[in-house]
Amino acid sequence: KQWYQRRVRGTGNLCLRETHDYLKNIASDVHIVRGDFDSNTSYPEQKVVTVGQFKIGIIHGHQVVPWGDHDAIATIRRQLDVDVMISGHTHKLEAYEKEGKFYINPGSVTGAYSPLERDPVPAFILMDIQANSLVTYVYSLTNEEMEVKKIEFKKSVPDREE
């Protein structure tokens, strides 16, 4: 028997309390960080949550200089000591592995304008975590067609000493 739990990890800029309330209605476990347009000061600047064997770091991304820079995001990931780093702000959909860690930028679910992304693509990500395996389903709307890509990431398990 498998058991699934709906969880929401948000990179900020919810802007409205109603948006947060809506997310709480669809998932019992909601973690949001503060974006540069959020007036809700109760959202933290960064957050680390554990799901199964994975430590997941979440930031909005406006703290990254230059915005969206992979090396700067990797520095924050090391500071947070996490396996998976989720960041946003650029509205550019990305999911990639680097140096044995996994990085995600879910893009913008609405395809909202960004000065960094000339033609943002509406996108979101679903993650399935089981044991040391993370399967990411990347949904994007391109030319009015929904595309789904599957990306698998396995966490290294240290060898046991015998």
PDB file of C-alpha atoms in Angstrom:
ATOM      1  CA  LYS A   1       0.000   0.000   0.000  1.00  0.00           C
ATOM      2  CA  GLN A   2       1.380   3.392  -0.946  1.00  0.00           C
ATOM      3  CA  TRP A   3       0.596   6.606   0.865  1.00  0.00           C
ATOM      4  CA  TYR A   4       0.814  10.016  -0.760  1.00  0.00           C
ATOM      5  CA  GLN A   5       0.749  13.411   0.872  1.00  0.00           C
ATOM      6  CA  ARG A   6       0.142  16.640  -0.976  1.00  0.00           C
ATOM      7  CA  ARG A   7       2.790  19.216  -0.172  1.00  0.00           C
ATOM      8  CA  VAL A   8       3.325  22.701  -1.537  1.00  0.00           C
ATOM      9  CA  ARG A   9       6.715  24.400  -1.649  1.00  0.00           C
ATOM     10  CA  GLY A  10       6.412  27.965  -2.869  1.00  0.00           C
ATOM     11  CA  THR A  11       9.144  30.385  -3.890  1.00  0.00           C
ATOM     12  CA  GLY A  12       7.148  33.455  -2.926  1.00  0.00           C
ATOM     13  CA  ASN A  13       5.294  36.345  -4.497  1.00  0.00           C
ATOM     14  CA  LEU A  14       1.907  34.952  -3.539  1.00  0.00           C
ATOM     15  CA  CYS A  15       0.991  38.584  -2.827  1.00  0.00           C
ATOM     16  CA  LEU A  16      -2.580  37.815  -1.666  1.00  0.00           C
ATOM     17  CA  ARG A  17      -3.672  36.057   1.514  1.00  0.00           C
ATOM     18  CA  GLU A  18      -6.364  34.343  -0.582  1.00  0.00           C
ATOM     19  CA  THR A  19      -3.680  32.587  -2.632  1.00  0.00           C
ATOM     20  CA  HIS A  20      -2.097  31.187   0.521  1.00  0.00           C
ATOM     21  CA  ASP A  21      -5.519  30.114   1.817  1.00  0.00           C
ATOM     22  CA  TYR A  22      -6.246  28.360  -1.486  1.00  0.00           C
ATOM     23  CA  LEU A  23      -2.968  26.413  -1.283  1.00  0.00           C
ATOM     24  CA  LYS A  24      -3.802  25.385   2.294  1.00  0.00           C
ATOM     25  CA  ASN A  25      -7.121  24.011   1.001  1.00  0.00           C
ATOM     26  CA  ILE A  26      -5.448  21.721  -1.531  1.00  0.00           C
ATOM     27  CA  ALA A  27      -2.472  20.604   0.596  1.00  0.00           C
ATOM     28  CA  SER A  28      -2.025  20.069   4.303  1.00  0.00           C
ATOM     29  CA  ASP A  29       1.725  20.778   4.220  1.00  0.00           C
ATOM     30  CA  VAL A  30       2.462  24.251   2.770  1.00  0.00           C
ATOM     31  CA  HIS A  31       5.832  26.002   3.013  1.00  0.00           C
ATOM     32  CA  ILE A  32       6.250  29.414   1.407  1.00  0.00           C
ATOM     33  CA  VAL A  33       9.206  31.805   1.428  1.00  0.00           C
ATOM     34  CA  ARG A  34       8.969  35.566   1.001  1.00  0.00           C
ATOM     35  CA  GLY A  35       9.272  37.007  -2.479  1.00  0.00           C
ATOM     36  CA  ASP A  36      10.227  40.558  -3.314  1.00  0.00           C
ATOM     37  CA  PHE A  37       6.546  41.522  -3.789  1.00  0.00           C
ATOM     38  CA  ASP A  38       5.134  39.790  -0.689  1.00  0.00           C
ATOM     39  CA  SER A  39       3.876  42.105   2.028  1.00  0.00           C
ATOM     40  CA  ASN A  40       3.392  39.179   4.432  1.00  0.00           C
ATOM     41  CA  THR A  41       6.469  39.481   6.635  1.00  0.00           C
ATOM     42  CA  SER A  42       5.721  36.182   8.383  1.00  0.00           C
ATOM     43  CA  TYR A  43       7.135  34.295   5.388  1.00  0.00           C
ATOM     44  CA  PRO A  44      10.834  33.550   5.972  1.00  0.00           C
ATOM     45  CA  GLU A  45      13.559  34.572   3.503  1.00  0.00           C
ATOM     46  CA  GLN A  46      14.640  30.947   3.221  1.00  0.00           C
ATOM     47  CA  LYS A  47      13.466  27.616   4.508  1.00  0.00           C
ATOM     48  CA  VAL A  48      14.769  24.070   4.820  1.00  0.00           C
ATOM     49  CA  VAL A  49      12.299  21.187   4.941  1.00  0.00           C
ATOM     50  CA  THR A  50      12.898  17.454   5.023  1.00  0.00           C
ATOM     51  CA  VAL A  51      10.839  15.074   2.921  1.00  0.00           C
ATOM     52  CA  GLY A  52      11.866  11.454   3.288  1.00  0.00           C
ATOM     53  CA  GLN A  53      15.644  11.269   2.879  1.00  0.00           C
ATOM     54  CA  PHE A  54      15.880  14.663   1.158  1.00  0.00           C
ATOM     55  CA  LYS A  55      16.694  18.025   2.703  1.00  0.00           C
ATOM     56  CA  ILE A  56      15.133  20.678   0.495  1.00  0.00           C
ATOM     57  CA  GLY A  57      16.128  24.352   0.552  1.00  0.00           C
ATOM     58  CA  ILE A  58      13.707  27.007  -0.680  1.00  0.00           C
ATOM     59  CA  ILE A  59      14.409  30.645  -1.523  1.00  0.00           C
ATOM     60  CA  HIS A  60      12.603  33.152  -3.697  1.00  0.00           C
ATOM     61  CA  GLY A  61      15.746  34.018  -5.636  1.00  0.00           C
ATOM     62  CA  HIS A  62      15.858  37.820  -5.458  1.00  0.00           C
ATOM     63  CA  GLN A  63      18.701  37.322  -2.943  1.00  0.00           C
ATOM     64  CA  VAL A  64      20.842  35.663  -5.632  1.00  0.00           C
ATOM     65  CA  VAL A  65      23.299  38.017  -7.338  1.00  0.00           C
ATOM     66  CA  PRO A  66      23.323  37.984 -10.260  1.00  0.00           C
ATOM     67  CA  TRP A  67      19.726  36.743 -10.476  1.00  0.00           C
ATOM     68  CA  GLY A  68      19.505  33.112 -11.550  1.00  0.00           C
ATOM     69  CA  ASP A  69      23.287  32.569 -11.446  1.00  0.00           C
ATOM     70  CA  HIS A  70      23.921  28.835 -10.987  1.00  0.00           C
ATOM     71  CA  ASP A  71      27.150  29.314  -9.015  1.00  0.00           C
ATOM     72  CA  ALA A  72      25.521  31.810  -6.622  1.00  0.00           C
ATOM     73  CA  ILE A  73      22.576  29.435  -6.097  1.00  0.00           C
ATOM     74  CA  ALA A  74      25.036  26.590  -5.443  1.00  0.00           C
ATOM     75  CA  THR A  75      26.713  28.730  -2.768  1.00  0.00           C
ATOM     76  CA  ILE A  76      23.372  29.221  -1.006  1.00  0.00           C
ATOM     77  CA  ARG A  77      22.665  25.472  -1.344  1.00  0.00           C
ATOM     78  CA  ARG A  78      25.966  24.700   0.396  1.00  0.00           C
ATOM     79  CA  GLN A  79      25.209  27.218   3.170  1.00  0.00           C
ATOM     80  CA  LEU A  80      21.824  25.554   3.758  1.00  0.00           C
ATOM     81  CA  ASP A  81      23.416  22.075   3.468  1.00  0.00           C
ATOM     82  CA  VAL A  82      20.578  20.640   1.366  1.00  0.00           C
ATOM     83  CA  ASP A  83      20.241  17.948  -1.300  1.00  0.00           C
ATOM     84  CA  VAL A  84      17.713  19.862  -3.387  1.00  0.00           C
ATOM     85  CA  MET A  85      17.630  23.633  -3.925  1.00  0.00           C
ATOM     86  CA  ILE A  86      14.433  25.304  -5.123  1.00  0.00           C
ATOM     87  CA  SER A  87      14.685  28.923  -6.213  1.00  0.00           C
ATOM     88  CA  GLY A  88      12.618  31.222  -8.386  1.00  0.00           C
ATOM     89  CA  HIS A  89      12.458  34.931  -9.226  1.00  0.00           C
ATOM     90  CA  THR A  90      13.662  34.643 -12.834  1.00  0.00           C
ATOM     91  CA  HIS A  91      10.445  32.962 -14.080  1.00  0.00           C
ATOM     92  CA  LYS A  92      12.735  30.666 -16.080  1.00  0.00           C
ATOM     93  CA  LEU A  93      11.926  26.981 -15.777  1.00  0.00           C
ATOM     94  CA  GLU A  94      15.018  24.919 -14.932  1.00  0.00           C
ATOM     95  CA  ALA A  95      15.724  21.528 -13.374  1.00  0.00           C
ATOM     96  CA  TYR A  96      19.268  20.191 -13.371  1.00  0.00           C
ATOM     97  CA  GLU A  97      21.815  18.164 -11.440  1.00  0.00           C
ATOM     98  CA  LYS A  98      25.161  19.664 -10.490  1.00  0.00           C
ATOM     99  CA  GLU A  99      27.897  18.096  -8.349  1.00  0.00           C
ATOM    100  CA  GLY A 100      25.550  15.407  -7.014  1.00  0.00           C
ATOM    101  CA  LYS A 101      22.820  17.860  -5.961  1.00  0.00           C
ATOM    102  CA  PHE A 102      19.547  18.816  -7.642  1.00  0.00           C
ATOM    103  CA  TYR A 103      18.399  22.335  -8.518  1.00  0.00           C
ATOM    104  CA  ILE A 104      14.900  23.454  -9.476  1.00  0.00           C
ATOM    105  CA  ASN A 105      13.444  26.738 -10.659  1.00  0.00           C
ATOM    106  CA  PRO A 106       9.730  26.063 -11.218  1.00  0.00           C
ATOM    107  CA  GLY A 107       9.345  29.077 -13.509  1.00  0.00           C
ATOM    108  CA  SER A 108       6.021  30.919 -13.318  1.00  0.00           C
ATOM    109  CA  VAL A 109       2.722  29.064 -13.263  1.00  0.00           C
ATOM    110  CA  THR A 110       1.061  32.062 -14.936  1.00  0.00           C
ATOM    111  CA  GLY A 111       3.880  32.868 -17.357  1.00  0.00           C
ATOM    112  CA  ALA A 112       4.177  36.294 -15.730  1.00  0.00           C
ATOM    113  CA  TYR A 113       6.526  38.886 -17.213  1.00  0.00           C
ATOM    114  CA  SER A 114      10.107  38.983 -16.022  1.00  0.00           C
ATOM    115  CA  PRO A 115      12.826  41.413 -17.089  1.00  0.00           C
ATOM    116  CA  LEU A 116      15.160  38.398 -17.280  1.00  0.00           C
ATOM    117  CA  GLU A 117      12.983  36.145 -19.417  1.00  0.00           C
ATOM    118  CA  ARG A 118      11.802  37.638 -22.682  1.00  0.00           C
ATOM    119  CA  ASP A 119       8.998  35.109 -23.293  1.00  0.00           C
ATOM    120  CA  PRO A 120       8.239  33.313 -20.027  1.00  0.00           C
ATOM    121  CA  VAL A 121       6.547  29.952 -20.432  1.00  0.00           C
ATOM    122  CA  PRO A 122       3.772  29.033 -17.973  1.00  0.00           C
ATOM    123  CA  ALA A 123       5.172  26.106 -15.979  1.00  0.00           C
ATOM    124  CA  PHE A 124       5.061  24.193 -12.716  1.00  0.00           C
ATOM    125  CA  ILE A 125       6.723  21.146 -11.208  1.00  0.00           C
ATOM    126  CA  LEU A 126       5.443  18.108  -9.333  1.00  0.00           C
ATOM    127  CA  MET A 127       7.884  16.000  -7.324  1.00  0.00           C
ATOM    128  CA  ASP A 128       7.529  12.385  -6.234  1.00  0.00           C
ATOM    129  CA  ILE A 129       9.930  11.430  -3.456  1.00  0.00           C
ATOM    130  CA  GLN A 130      10.421   7.822  -2.413  1.00  0.00           C
ATOM    131  CA  ALA A 131      13.424   6.638  -0.406  1.00  0.00           C
ATOM    132  CA  ASN A 132      16.544   8.090  -2.109  1.00  0.00           C
ATOM    133  CA  SER A 133      14.753   8.773  -5.402  1.00  0.00           C
ATOM    134  CA  LEU A 134      13.218  12.056  -6.518  1.00  0.00           C
ATOM    135  CA  VAL A 135      11.208  12.086  -9.732  1.00  0.00           C
ATOM    136  CA  THR A 136      10.398  15.544 -11.052  1.00  0.00           C
ATOM    137  CA  TYR A 137       7.579  16.078 -13.527  1.00  0.00           C
ATOM    138  CA  VAL A 138       8.059  19.357 -15.352  1.00  0.00           C
ATOM    139  CA  TYR A 139       4.868  20.760 -16.896  1.00  0.00           C
ATOM    140  CA  SER A 140       5.144  23.620 -19.375  1.00  0.00           C
ATOM    141  CA  LEU A 141       2.752  25.244 -21.816  1.00  0.00           C
ATOM    142  CA  THR A 142       4.490  25.814 -25.151  1.00  0.00           C
ATOM    143  CA  ASN A 143       2.585  26.899 -28.267  1.00  0.00           C
ATOM    144  CA  GLU A 144      -0.650  26.145 -26.411  1.00  0.00           C
ATOM    145  CA  GLU A 145       0.434  22.514 -25.926  1.00  0.00           C
ATOM    146  CA  MET A 146       1.117  21.037 -22.492  1.00  0.00           C
ATOM    147  CA  GLU A 147       4.513  19.352 -22.394  1.00  0.00           C
ATOM    148  CA  VAL A 148       5.547  17.021 -19.582  1.00  0.00           C
ATOM    149  CA  LYS A 149       9.136  15.990 -18.966  1.00  0.00           C
ATOM    150  CA  LYS A 150      10.296  13.511 -16.361  1.00  0.00           C
ATOM    151  CA  ILE A 151      13.641  14.008 -14.622  1.00  0.00           C
ATOM    152  CA  GLU A 152      14.986  11.499 -12.109  1.00  0.00           C
ATOM    153  CA  PHE A 153      17.508  12.283  -9.391  1.00  0.00           C
ATOM    154  CA  LYS A 154      18.917   9.715  -6.980  1.00  0.00           C
ATOM    155  CA  LYS A 155      20.536  10.800  -3.758  1.00  0.00           C
ATOM    156  CA  SER A 156      23.899   9.184  -3.127  1.00  0.00           C
ATOM    157  CA  VAL A 157      23.746   6.784  -0.254  1.00  0.00           C
ATOM    158  CA  PRO A 158      27.040   6.531   1.664  1.00  0.00           C
ATOM    159  CA  ASP A 159      28.641   3.096   1.641  1.00  0.00           C
ATOM    160  CA  ARG A 160      28.271   1.242   4.913  1.00  0.00           C
ATOM    161  CA  GLU A 161      31.447   0.188   6.620  1.00  0.00           C
ATOM    162  CA  GLU A 162      31.586  -3.525   7.223  1.00  0.00           C
TER     163      GLU A 162
END
